[in-house]
Amino acid sequence: MKTNLIKPKLVDHRIFEKKVVFKKINPIEIYEKKIFYLNLIMLLIIIIGILFLYYRYENKENEQKKIEQKIKDLHKEMEKY
């Protein structure tokens, strides 16, 4: 008895899978981005340092007066004894 059925053929199922396409990453671009962010961080550190030094410069006289006043008060307390 002969049948007219189609015999299944071997199929490679990888043909139907979606292929993942990776974007090529240029190492030079990554290096440039790292350098840019590193420079930006260093610039912020320098600016913060300058602001700190300026604050100390502006308040130097006030701090000196406070220290002298504390020493004078301590001296007065010591004279009592």
mmCIF file of N, CA and C in Angstrom:
data_model
loop_
_atom_site.group_PDB
_atom_site.id
_atom_site.type_symbol
_atom_site.label_atom_id
_atom_site.label_comp_id
_atom_site.label_asym_id
_atom_site.label_seq_id
_atom_site.Cartn_x
_atom_site.Cartn_y
_atom_site.Cartn_z
ATOM 1 N N MET A 1 0.833 -1.163 0.000
ATOM 2 C CA MET A 1 0.000 0.000 0.000
ATOM 3 C C MET A 1 0.887 1.238 0.000
ATOM 4 N N LYS A 2 0.675 2.011 -0.949
ATOM 5 C CA LYS A 2 1.494 3.187 -1.138
ATOM 6 C C LYS A 2 0.702 4.412 -0.711
ATOM 7 N N THR A 3 1.353 5.271 0.100
ATOM 8 C CA THR A 3 0.660 6.485 0.535
ATOM 9 C C THR A 3 1.284 7.691 -0.128
ATOM 10 N N ASN A 4 0.480 8.673 -0.292
ATOM 11 C CA ASN A 4 0.947 9.909 -0.923
ATOM 12 C C ASN A 4 1.270 10.995 0.122
ATOM 13 N N LEU A 5 1.581 10.586 1.279
ATOM 14 C CA LEU A 5 1.926 11.546 2.326
ATOM 15 C C LEU A 5 3.319 12.104 2.088
ATOM 16 N N ILE A 6 3.481 13.350 2.482
ATOM 17 C CA ILE A 6 4.786 13.987 2.340
ATOM 18 C C ILE A 6 5.644 13.568 3.510
ATOM 19 N N LYS A 7 6.795 13.148 3.184
ATOM 20 C CA LYS A 7 7.700 12.752 4.241
ATOM 21 C C LYS A 7 8.365 13.998 4.823
ATOM 22 N N PRO A 8 8.491 14.031 6.135
ATOM 23 C CA PRO A 8 9.143 15.204 6.737
ATOM 24 C C PRO A 8 10.622 15.245 6.372
ATOM 25 N N LYS A 9 11.094 16.449 6.145
ATOM 26 C CA LYS A 9 12.496 16.645 5.832
ATOM 27 C C LYS A 9 13.190 17.258 7.039
ATOM 28 N N LEU A 10 14.441 17.037 7.123
ATOM 29 C CA LEU A 10 15.194 17.623 8.209
ATOM 30 C C LEU A 10 15.351 19.122 7.975
ATOM 31 N N VAL A 11 15.045 19.887 9.019
ATOM 32 C CA VAL A 11 15.110 21.347 8.915
ATOM 33 C C VAL A 11 16.045 21.872 9.997
ATOM 34 N N ASP A 12 16.856 22.780 9.610
ATOM 35 C CA ASP A 12 17.720 23.434 10.585
ATOM 36 C C ASP A 12 16.927 24.565 11.230
ATOM 37 N N HIS A 13 16.608 24.427 12.505
ATOM 38 C CA HIS A 13 15.760 25.394 13.186
ATOM 39 C C HIS A 13 16.498 26.690 13.524
ATOM 40 N N ARG A 14 17.793 26.696 13.389
ATOM 41 C CA ARG A 14 18.551 27.929 13.643
ATOM 42 C C ARG A 14 18.219 29.005 12.619
ATOM 43 N N ILE A 15 17.686 28.619 11.501
ATOM 44 C CA ILE A 15 17.321 29.579 10.468
ATOM 45 C C ILE A 15 16.200 30.488 10.964
ATOM 46 N N PHE A 16 15.309 29.959 11.776
ATOM 47 C CA PHE A 16 14.137 30.703 12.217
ATOM 48 C C PHE A 16 14.378 31.507 13.490
ATOM 49 N N GLU A 17 15.467 31.280 14.150
ATOM 50 C CA GLU A 17 15.763 32.019 15.362
ATOM 51 C C GLU A 17 16.187 33.441 15.014
ATOM 52 N N LYS A 18 15.847 34.373 15.928
ATOM 53 C CA LYS A 18 16.263 35.750 15.720
ATOM 54 C C LYS A 18 17.746 35.852 16.059
ATOM 55 N N LYS A 19 18.444 36.499 15.208
ATOM 56 C CA LYS A 19 19.866 36.656 15.428
ATOM 57 C C LYS A 19 20.101 37.934 16.238
ATOM 58 N N VAL A 20 20.949 37.838 17.213
ATOM 59 C CA VAL A 20 21.294 38.974 18.038
ATOM 60 C C VAL A 20 22.447 39.706 17.375
ATOM 61 N N VAL A 21 22.207 40.980 17.131
ATOM 62 C CA VAL A 21 23.233 41.789 16.481
ATOM 63 C C VAL A 21 23.841 42.693 17.543
ATOM 64 N N PHE A 22 25.129 42.556 17.758
ATOM 65 C CA PHE A 22 25.821 43.379 18.731
ATOM 66 C C PHE A 22 26.386 44.602 18.034
ATOM 67 N N LYS A 23 26.232 45.739 18.729
ATOM 68 C CA LYS A 23 26.814 46.959 18.200
ATOM 69 C C LYS A 23 28.301 46.944 18.516
ATOM 70 N N LYS A 24 29.099 47.234 17.540
ATOM 71 C CA LYS A 24 30.536 47.250 17.761
ATOM 72 C C LYS A 24 30.881 48.470 18.607
ATOM 73 N N ILE A 25 31.638 48.234 19.648
ATOM 74 C CA ILE A 25 32.052 49.308 20.534
ATOM 75 C C ILE A 25 33.486 49.663 20.193
ATOM 76 N N ASN A 26 33.658 50.923 19.926
ATOM 77 C CA ASN A 26 34.983 51.409 19.592
ATOM 78 C C ASN A 26 35.738 51.699 20.896
ATOM 79 N N PRO A 27 36.853 51.042 21.164
ATOM 80 C CA PRO A 27 37.575 51.264 22.424
ATOM 81 C C PRO A 27 38.083 52.690 22.585
ATOM 82 N N ILE A 28 38.306 53.371 21.487
ATOM 83 C CA ILE A 28 38.791 54.749 21.565
ATOM 84 C C ILE A 28 37.699 55.646 22.138
ATOM 85 N N GLU A 29 36.438 55.413 21.766
ATOM 86 C CA GLU A 29 35.337 56.222 22.287
ATOM 87 C C GLU A 29 35.185 56.016 23.787
ATOM 88 N N ILE A 30 35.314 54.791 24.244
ATOM 89 C CA ILE A 30 35.207 54.497 25.671
ATOM 90 C C ILE A 30 36.345 55.189 26.424
ATOM 91 N N TYR A 31 37.546 55.121 25.876
ATOM 92 C CA TYR A 31 38.701 55.754 26.502
ATOM 93 C C TYR A 31 38.490 57.261 26.604
ATOM 94 N N GLU A 32 37.967 57.880 25.536
ATOM 95 C CA GLU A 32 37.739 59.321 25.533
ATOM 96 C C GLU A 32 36.681 59.708 26.557
ATOM 97 N N LYS A 33 35.640 58.882 26.699
ATOM 98 C CA LYS A 33 34.608 59.179 27.695
ATOM 99 C C LYS A 33 35.177 59.084 29.101
ATOM 100 N N LYS A 34 35.999 58.063 29.351
ATOM 101 C CA LYS A 34 36.600 57.919 30.680
ATOM 102 C C LYS A 34 37.490 59.111 30.993
ATOM 103 N N ILE A 35 38.281 59.535 30.038
ATOM 104 C CA ILE A 35 39.175 60.672 30.238
ATOM 105 C C ILE A 35 38.368 61.935 30.499
ATOM 106 N N PHE A 36 37.272 62.116 29.765
ATOM 107 C CA PHE A 36 36.430 63.301 29.960
ATOM 108 C C PHE A 36 35.869 63.332 31.375
ATOM 109 N N TYR A 37 35.319 62.210 31.841
ATOM 110 C CA TYR A 37 34.731 62.171 33.182
ATOM 111 C C TYR A 37 35.813 62.318 34.256
ATOM 112 N N LEU A 38 36.976 61.752 34.020
ATOM 113 C CA LEU A 38 38.072 61.902 34.963
ATOM 114 C C LEU A 38 38.498 63.363 35.061
ATOM 115 N N ASN A 39 38.604 64.040 33.938
ATOM 116 C CA ASN A 39 38.955 65.462 33.937
ATOM 117 C C ASN A 39 37.880 66.289 34.634
ATOM 118 N N LEU A 40 36.628 65.948 34.419
ATOM 119 C CA LEU A 40 35.529 66.672 35.047
ATOM 120 C C LEU A 40 35.576 66.518 36.570
ATOM 121 N N ILE A 41 35.836 65.315 37.042
ATOM 122 C CA ILE A 41 35.925 65.075 38.485
ATOM 123 C C ILE A 41 37.108 65.831 39.077
ATOM 124 N N MET A 42 38.240 65.810 38.397
ATOM 125 C CA MET A 42 39.411 66.523 38.904
ATOM 126 C C MET A 42 39.159 68.036 38.946
ATOM 127 N N LEU A 43 38.461 68.564 37.954
ATOM 128 C CA LEU A 43 38.129 69.986 37.935
ATOM 129 C C LEU A 43 37.224 70.335 39.121
ATOM 130 N N LEU A 44 36.247 69.485 39.419
ATOM 131 C CA LEU A 44 35.373 69.731 40.567
ATOM 132 C C LEU A 44 36.157 69.695 41.882
ATOM 133 N N ILE A 45 37.099 68.768 42.006
ATOM 134 C CA ILE A 45 37.922 68.699 43.214
ATOM 135 C C ILE A 45 38.751 69.965 43.376
ATOM 136 N N ILE A 46 39.312 70.456 42.283
ATOM 137 C CA ILE A 46 40.114 71.682 42.338
ATOM 138 C C ILE A 46 39.251 72.872 42.720
ATOM 139 N N ILE A 47 38.051 72.978 42.162
ATOM 140 C CA ILE A 47 37.150 74.082 42.488
ATOM 141 C C ILE A 47 36.753 74.043 43.958
ATOM 142 N N ILE A 48 36.447 72.854 44.473
ATOM 143 C CA ILE A 48 36.088 72.730 45.885
ATOM 144 C C ILE A 48 37.267 73.123 46.772
ATOM 145 N N GLY A 49 38.471 72.736 46.394
ATOM 146 C CA GLY A 49 39.664 73.113 47.150
ATOM 147 C C GLY A 49 39.882 74.614 47.158
ATOM 148 N N ILE A 50 39.682 75.257 46.020
ATOM 149 C CA ILE A 50 39.842 76.712 45.933
ATOM 150 C C ILE A 50 38.809 77.408 46.812
ATOM 151 N N LEU A 51 37.566 76.928 46.776
ATOM 152 C CA LEU A 51 36.522 77.527 47.615
ATOM 153 C C LEU A 51 36.851 77.359 49.099
ATOM 154 N N PHE A 52 37.369 76.205 49.485
ATOM 155 C CA PHE A 52 37.748 75.966 50.872
ATOM 156 C C PHE A 52 38.855 76.918 51.309
ATOM 157 N N LEU A 53 39.875 77.074 50.465
ATOM 158 C CA LEU A 53 40.971 77.985 50.801
ATOM 159 C C LEU A 53 40.494 79.427 50.877
ATOM 160 N N TYR A 54 39.591 79.841 49.999
ATOM 161 C CA TYR A 54 39.050 81.201 50.024
ATOM 162 C C TYR A 54 38.251 81.436 51.307
ATOM 163 N N TYR A 55 37.471 80.428 51.716
ATOM 164 C CA TYR A 55 36.691 80.542 52.957
ATOM 165 C C TYR A 55 37.630 80.712 54.151
ATOM 166 N N ARG A 56 38.700 79.946 54.188
ATOM 167 C CA ARG A 56 39.669 80.076 55.279
ATOM 168 C C ARG A 56 40.342 81.444 55.252
ATOM 169 N N TYR A 57 40.653 81.949 54.066
ATOM 170 C CA TYR A 57 41.285 83.255 53.940
ATOM 171 C C TYR A 57 40.360 84.360 54.451
ATOM 172 N N GLU A 58 39.090 84.281 54.098
ATOM 173 C CA GLU A 58 38.126 85.299 54.514
ATOM 174 C C GLU A 58 37.884 85.271 56.018
ATOM 175 N N ASN A 59 37.876 84.112 56.627
ATOM 176 C CA ASN A 59 37.554 83.988 58.045
ATOM 177 C C ASN A 59 38.782 83.912 58.936
ATOM 178 N N LYS A 60 39.957 84.157 58.394
ATOM 179 C CA LYS A 60 41.198 84.035 59.158
ATOM 180 C C LYS A 60 41.225 85.031 60.319
ATOM 181 N N GLU A 61 40.865 86.280 60.064
ATOM 182 C CA GLU A 61 40.892 87.302 61.108
ATOM 183 C C GLU A 61 39.874 87.004 62.201
ATOM 184 N N ASN A 62 38.680 86.595 61.806
ATOM 185 C CA ASN A 62 37.648 86.279 62.802
ATOM 186 C C ASN A 62 38.077 85.114 63.690
ATOM 187 N N GLU A 63 38.645 84.085 63.097
ATOM 188 C CA GLU A 63 39.104 82.939 63.865
ATOM 189 C C GLU A 63 40.240 83.337 64.797
ATOM 190 N N GLN A 64 41.140 84.197 64.333
ATOM 191 C CA GLN A 64 42.259 84.655 65.166
ATOM 192 C C GLN A 64 41.736 85.438 66.359
ATOM 193 N N LYS A 65 40.728 86.287 66.146
ATOM 194 C CA LYS A 65 40.134 87.061 67.241
ATOM 195 C C LYS A 65 39.450 86.147 68.259
ATOM 196 N N LYS A 66 38.755 85.114 67.770
ATOM 197 C CA LYS A 66 38.096 84.179 68.681
ATOM 198 C C LYS A 66 39.120 83.435 69.537
ATOM 199 N N ILE A 67 40.212 83.019 68.923
ATOM 200 C CA ILE A 67 41.257 82.292 69.649
ATOM 201 C C ILE A 67 41.890 83.202 70.704
ATOM 202 N N GLU A 68 42.188 84.463 70.342
ATOM 203 C CA GLU A 68 42.775 85.400 71.298
ATOM 204 C C GLU A 68 41.832 85.655 72.462
ATOM 205 N N GLN A 69 40.535 85.777 72.172
ATOM 206 C CA GLN A 69 39.548 86.006 73.222
ATOM 207 C C GLN A 69 39.482 84.808 74.175
ATOM 208 N N LYS A 70 39.533 83.603 73.636
ATOM 209 C CA LYS A 70 39.524 82.410 74.480
ATOM 210 C C LYS A 70 40.758 82.358 75.378
ATOM 211 N N ILE A 71 41.906 82.736 74.832
ATOM 212 C CA ILE A 71 43.141 82.735 75.625
ATOM 213 C C ILE A 71 43.050 83.776 76.744
ATOM 214 N N LYS A 72 42.513 84.965 76.413
ATOM 215 C CA LYS A 72 42.366 86.011 77.446
ATOM 216 C C LYS A 72 41.404 85.564 78.537
ATOM 217 N N ASP A 73 40.299 84.929 78.158
ATOM 218 C CA ASP A 73 39.347 84.435 79.153
ATOM 219 C C ASP A 73 39.988 83.369 80.042
ATOM 220 N N LEU A 74 40.765 82.493 79.448
ATOM 221 C CA LEU A 74 41.458 81.460 80.217
ATOM 222 C C LEU A 74 42.460 82.091 81.181
ATOM 223 N N HIS A 75 43.149 83.140 80.719
ATOM 224 C CA HIS A 75 44.122 83.833 81.562
ATOM 225 C C HIS A 75 43.424 84.491 82.754
ATOM 226 N N LYS A 76 42.273 85.105 82.513
ATOM 227 C CA LYS A 76 41.512 85.726 83.603
ATOM 228 C C LYS A 76 41.059 84.672 84.616
ATOM 229 N N GLU A 77 40.624 83.521 84.141
ATOM 230 C CA GLU A 77 40.199 82.457 85.035
ATOM 231 C C GLU A 77 41.373 81.951 85.880
ATOM 232 N N MET A 78 42.537 81.867 85.281
ATOM 233 C CA MET A 78 43.717 81.375 85.991
ATOM 234 C C MET A 78 44.196 82.368 87.049
ATOM 235 N N GLU A 79 44.005 83.678 86.801
ATOM 236 C CA GLU A 79 44.414 84.687 87.772
ATOM 237 C C GLU A 79 43.585 84.619 89.046
ATOM 238 N N LYS A 80 42.365 84.141 88.936
ATOM 239 C CA LYS A 80 41.504 84.014 90.116
ATOM 240 C C LYS A 80 42.074 83.018 91.102
ATOM 241 N N TYR A 81 42.776 82.032 90.675
ATOM 242 C CA TYR A 81 43.306 81.003 91.554
ATOM 243 C C TYR A 81 44.650 81.437 91.988
#
